[in-house]
Amino acid sequence: AFTFTLTNNGTADLHVGALSINGEFGLNSDACSNATVVPTGTCTFGATFSPTSVGAKNGTVSIPSDAASSPNDILLNGIGGSLLILRFRSNGAYDGTLRESTETSGISNMAESTSTLISVGDDSLKRQYVGILDFDTSSLPDNAIITSAKLQVKVMVISKGVYAKLGNLTADVTNPYFGTSPGLQNMDFGASALANAGNFSRAKTFNQWITLRMKSNSLFAVNRLGRTQFRLRFTLDDSNDIIKHQLRFLSGNYNVMMDRPTLIVTYYVP
């Protein structure tokens, strides 16, 4: 048995198709097929010699390259394609902040969609705050194969110790929208999602972009026919103390378009 490592030495995400073996090896322990390998990232797969596949005769087979000084090589061939990128900005009319009514209610009684800032975290009454982002992704081709997607927000306010108290900033994704309409609704606070998209990088200061690289198993939720929405929240709903811990980032209402929340989708058309 041999183990092979595929390393992405480029500067863009690498999408690997289905691996197949042509020769005297059988594929196993495959962590590369249909994987998206980020820059400097790796994936591995195993290949095991099969004496019944090539060169076998009367139950015996010759392996001329089994000496340590004569290593086996593996050659990967594939058909590439041109990757395309679309950038989407959050719709300020539909994004905003939702606030829990009480510490343990699990329901929202405040929906704020007009502010230029979206708040995520908790307050001194231990109420949870979540943010909703809305993107019209219908301009993606209907047959687009999405290889990666990144969600970015620009942080303007960050409480001291917010990560220590509340954990990672994460996002749930759904389509076409949470609740019963694309507009911000209190019911969006606890509405079901299609998947968890992953965690954001951590902000070290204000006026800083942070990024979430969508997990490969959540890319199916990016809508090619309509809207895609994200619900941003911290891992813990509150810090269980009377101190406010919040992160606030620019919304789709901010007057500078380049600073609005952005969804960057990389894809190809077969």
Coordinates of C-alpha atoms in Angstrom, one line a residue:
A1 CA 0.0 0.0 0.0
F2 CA 1.2 3.5 -0.8
T3 CA -0.1 6.9 0.4
F4 CA 0.1 9.9 -1.9
T5 CA -0.3 13.6 -1.0
L6 CA -1.7 16.2 -3.3
T7 CA -0.6 19.7 -2.4
N8 CA -2.1 22.9 -3.8
N9 CA 0.8 25.2 -4.5
G10 CA -1.3 27.8 -6.2
T11 CA -3.0 30.9 -5.0
A12 CA -6.6 29.9 -5.7
D13 CA -8.8 27.0 -4.4
L14 CA -8.2 23.8 -6.3
H15 CA -11.3 21.6 -7.1
V16 CA -10.4 17.9 -7.6
G17 CA -12.7 15.7 -9.6
A18 CA -13.2 12.0 -9.2
L19 CA -9.8 10.1 -9.0
S20 CA -9.4 6.9 -10.9
I21 CA -6.6 4.4 -11.3
N22 CA -5.2 3.3 -14.6
G23 CA -2.6 0.5 -13.9
E24 CA -1.8 -2.1 -11.4
F25 CA -3.1 -0.3 -8.3
G26 CA -6.5 -0.1 -6.7
L27 CA -7.7 3.2 -5.1
N28 CA -8.5 3.3 -1.4
S29 CA -8.6 5.8 1.5
D30 CA -9.6 8.5 -0.9
A31 CA -9.8 12.0 0.7
C32 CA -9.2 13.8 -2.6
S33 CA -12.0 13.0 -4.9
N34 CA -14.5 15.9 -5.2
A35 CA -12.5 17.8 -2.6
T36 CA -11.7 21.5 -2.7
V37 CA -8.1 22.0 -1.6
V38 CA -7.3 25.6 -0.4
P39 CA -4.0 27.2 -1.2
T40 CA -1.1 25.5 0.6
G41 CA -3.6 22.8 1.7
T42 CA -3.3 19.1 1.0
C43 CA -5.4 15.9 0.6
T44 CA -4.3 12.3 0.6
F45 CA -5.3 9.1 -1.1
G46 CA -4.1 5.5 -0.9
A47 CA -3.3 3.0 -3.7
T48 CA -2.8 -0.7 -3.1
F49 CA -1.0 -3.1 -5.5
S50 CA -3.4 -5.7 -6.9
P51 CA -1.7 -8.9 -8.1
T52 CA -4.8 -9.8 -10.1
S53 CA -5.1 -6.7 -12.1
V54 CA -2.0 -6.3 -14.4
G55 CA 0.8 -8.8 -15.0
A56 CA -0.8 -11.6 -13.0
K57 CA -0.2 -15.2 -14.3
N58 CA -0.7 -18.3 -12.4
G59 CA -1.1 -16.4 -9.2
T60 CA 2.3 -14.7 -9.4
V61 CA 3.3 -11.2 -10.5
S62 CA 6.6 -9.5 -11.0
I63 CA 7.2 -6.1 -9.3
P64 CA 10.5 -4.8 -10.7
S65 CA 10.5 -1.5 -8.8
D66 CA 10.1 -2.7 -5.2
A67 CA 13.6 -1.7 -4.1
A68 CA 13.9 1.3 -1.8
S69 CA 16.3 2.9 -4.4
S70 CA 13.7 2.5 -7.1
P71 CA 10.5 4.2 -5.9
N72 CA 7.1 4.0 -7.6
D73 CA 5.7 7.1 -9.1
I74 CA 2.1 8.1 -9.7
L75 CA 0.9 10.4 -12.5
L76 CA -2.3 12.4 -12.2
N77 CA -4.0 13.5 -15.4
G78 CA -7.1 15.6 -15.6
I79 CA -9.1 17.9 -17.7
G80 CA -9.0 21.5 -16.5
G81 CA -11.5 24.3 -17.1
S82 CA -11.7 28.0 -16.8
L83 CA -12.8 29.1 -13.3
L84 CA -15.2 32.0 -13.2
I85 CA -15.9 34.3 -10.3
L86 CA -19.0 36.3 -9.4
R87 CA -19.2 38.7 -6.5
F88 CA -22.5 39.5 -4.8
R89 CA -23.3 42.3 -2.3
S90 CA -25.8 41.9 0.5
N91 CA -29.2 43.4 0.0
G92 CA -29.7 46.1 2.6
A93 CA -33.5 46.0 2.4
Y94 CA -33.4 42.3 3.5
D95 CA -30.4 42.0 5.8
G96 CA -30.1 43.2 9.4
T97 CA -30.1 42.3 13.1
L98 CA -32.4 40.1 15.1
R99 CA -32.5 40.2 18.9
E100 CA -33.8 37.5 21.3
S101 CA -36.7 38.6 23.5
T102 CA -35.3 37.1 26.7
E103 CA -32.2 35.0 27.6
T104 CA -33.9 31.6 27.1
S105 CA -36.8 32.4 24.8
G106 CA -35.2 31.3 21.6
I107 CA -37.4 33.8 19.7
S108 CA -36.8 37.3 18.4
N109 CA -38.9 40.4 19.2
M110 CA -36.7 42.9 17.3
A111 CA -35.9 43.0 13.6
E112 CA -33.7 45.9 12.5
S113 CA -33.1 46.2 8.8
T114 CA -32.3 49.9 8.3
S115 CA -29.1 50.3 10.2
T116 CA -25.7 50.5 8.5
L117 CA -24.4 48.1 11.1
I118 CA -25.4 44.5 12.0
S119 CA -24.8 43.3 15.5
V120 CA -24.0 39.7 16.6
G121 CA -23.3 38.6 20.1
D122 CA -25.2 39.3 23.4
D123 CA -26.2 42.2 25.6
S124 CA -26.3 42.9 29.4
L125 CA -29.6 41.1 29.7
K126 CA -28.1 37.9 28.2
R127 CA -30.1 38.2 25.0
Q128 CA -28.6 36.8 21.8
Y129 CA -28.1 38.9 18.7
V130 CA -27.9 37.3 15.2
G131 CA -27.4 38.8 11.8
I132 CA -29.1 38.0 8.5
L133 CA -27.4 38.5 5.1
D134 CA -29.2 38.3 1.8
F135 CA -27.7 37.8 -1.6
D136 CA -29.4 37.5 -5.0
T137 CA -27.3 34.8 -6.6
S138 CA -29.7 34.1 -9.5
S139 CA -27.1 35.4 -12.0
L140 CA -25.1 32.2 -11.6
P141 CA -25.6 29.9 -14.6
D142 CA -28.2 27.2 -13.9
N143 CA -25.6 24.5 -14.6
A144 CA -22.7 26.1 -12.8
I145 CA -20.5 23.8 -10.8
I146 CA -19.5 25.7 -7.7
T147 CA -16.0 24.9 -6.5
S148 CA -15.7 27.3 -3.6
A149 CA -17.4 30.3 -2.0
K150 CA -16.2 32.9 0.5
L151 CA -18.4 35.2 2.7
Q152 CA -16.7 38.4 3.9
V153 CA -17.9 41.2 6.3
K154 CA -16.1 44.3 7.4
V155 CA -16.0 44.6 11.2
M156 CA -16.3 48.1 12.7
V157 CA -16.9 47.4 16.4
I158 CA -15.6 44.6 18.5
S159 CA -16.0 44.1 22.2
K160 CA -13.0 43.0 24.2
G161 CA -13.0 39.3 24.9
V162 CA -15.9 38.6 22.6
Y163 CA -14.3 35.4 21.2
A164 CA -13.2 34.2 24.7
K165 CA -16.8 34.6 25.9
L166 CA -18.8 33.4 22.9
G167 CA -16.5 31.3 20.7
N168 CA -16.3 31.5 17.0
L169 CA -18.5 33.6 14.7
T170 CA -20.2 31.1 12.4
A171 CA -22.9 31.2 9.8
D172 CA -25.9 29.0 8.7
V173 CA -26.9 29.1 5.1
T174 CA -30.3 28.5 3.4
N175 CA -32.1 29.2 0.2
P176 CA -34.1 31.0 -1.0
Y177 CA -34.6 32.6 2.5
F178 CA -35.2 32.0 6.2
G179 CA -38.8 32.2 7.3
T180 CA -41.7 32.8 4.9
S181 CA -40.3 35.8 2.8
P182 CA -37.0 37.3 1.8
G183 CA -37.5 40.3 4.1
L184 CA -36.1 40.4 7.6
Q185 CA -38.6 38.7 10.0
N186 CA -38.5 37.8 13.7
M187 CA -39.1 34.2 12.7
D188 CA -35.8 34.1 10.9
F189 CA -34.1 33.9 14.3
G190 CA -34.9 30.2 14.8
A191 CA -35.9 29.2 11.3
S192 CA -34.3 26.0 10.0
A193 CA -31.2 26.2 7.7
L194 CA -29.9 23.9 5.0
A195 CA -26.4 23.7 6.4
N196 CA -23.7 25.3 8.5
A197 CA -21.4 27.1 6.2
G198 CA -18.4 27.2 8.6
N199 CA -16.6 29.7 10.8
F200 CA -15.2 33.2 10.1
S201 CA -11.6 34.2 10.7
R202 CA -11.2 36.2 13.9
A203 CA -11.0 40.0 13.9
K204 CA -8.1 41.4 15.8
T205 CA -9.3 45.0 15.7
F206 CA -11.9 47.2 14.1
N207 CA -12.1 48.3 10.4
Q208 CA -11.0 44.8 9.4
W209 CA -12.4 42.3 6.9
I210 CA -13.0 38.8 8.2
T211 CA -13.7 35.8 5.9
L212 CA -15.6 32.5 6.0
R213 CA -14.6 29.9 3.5
M214 CA -17.8 27.8 2.9
K215 CA -17.4 24.1 3.8
S216 CA -17.5 21.9 0.7
N217 CA -20.6 20.1 2.0
S218 CA -22.5 23.4 2.3
L219 CA -21.9 24.7 -1.3
F220 CA -25.1 22.9 -2.5
A221 CA -27.0 25.6 -0.6
V222 CA -25.8 28.4 -2.9
N223 CA -28.9 29.1 -5.0
R224 CA -28.5 29.4 -8.8
L225 CA -32.1 30.3 -9.3
G226 CA -32.8 33.0 -6.7
R227 CA -31.7 34.2 -3.2
T228 CA -29.1 32.8 -0.8
Q229 CA -29.3 33.9 2.9
F230 CA -26.9 33.5 5.8
R231 CA -27.6 33.7 9.5
L232 CA -24.5 34.8 11.5
R233 CA -24.2 33.9 15.2
F234 CA -21.6 33.1 17.8
T235 CA -21.1 29.5 18.9
L236 CA -22.5 30.3 22.3
D237 CA -25.8 32.2 22.5
D238 CA -24.6 34.4 25.5
S239 CA -21.8 34.7 28.0
N240 CA -24.1 34.2 31.0
D241 CA -22.9 37.4 32.6
I242 CA -24.2 41.0 32.6
I243 CA -21.6 42.4 30.2
K244 CA -22.4 43.1 26.6
H245 CA -20.2 41.2 24.1
Q246 CA -20.8 42.1 20.5
L247 CA -19.2 42.3 17.1
R248 CA -20.7 44.8 14.6
F249 CA -20.1 44.9 10.9
L250 CA -21.2 47.0 8.0
S251 CA -24.5 46.0 6.4
G252 CA -25.9 46.2 2.9
N253 CA -27.3 49.6 3.8
Y254 CA -23.8 51.2 4.0
N255 CA -23.3 53.9 1.3
V256 CA -20.0 52.6 0.1
M257 CA -20.8 49.4 -2.0
M258 CA -17.3 48.0 -1.7
D259 CA -17.6 47.8 2.1
R260 CA -20.9 45.9 2.1
P261 CA -21.0 42.2 3.0
T262 CA -19.7 40.2 0.0
L263 CA -20.3 36.6 -1.2
I264 CA -17.6 35.5 -3.7
V265 CA -18.5 32.4 -5.7
T266 CA -16.0 30.5 -7.9
Y267 CA -17.5 28.1 -10.4
Y268 CA -17.2 26.6 -13.9
V269 CA -19.6 25.6 -16.5
P270 CA -19.2 22.0 -17.9

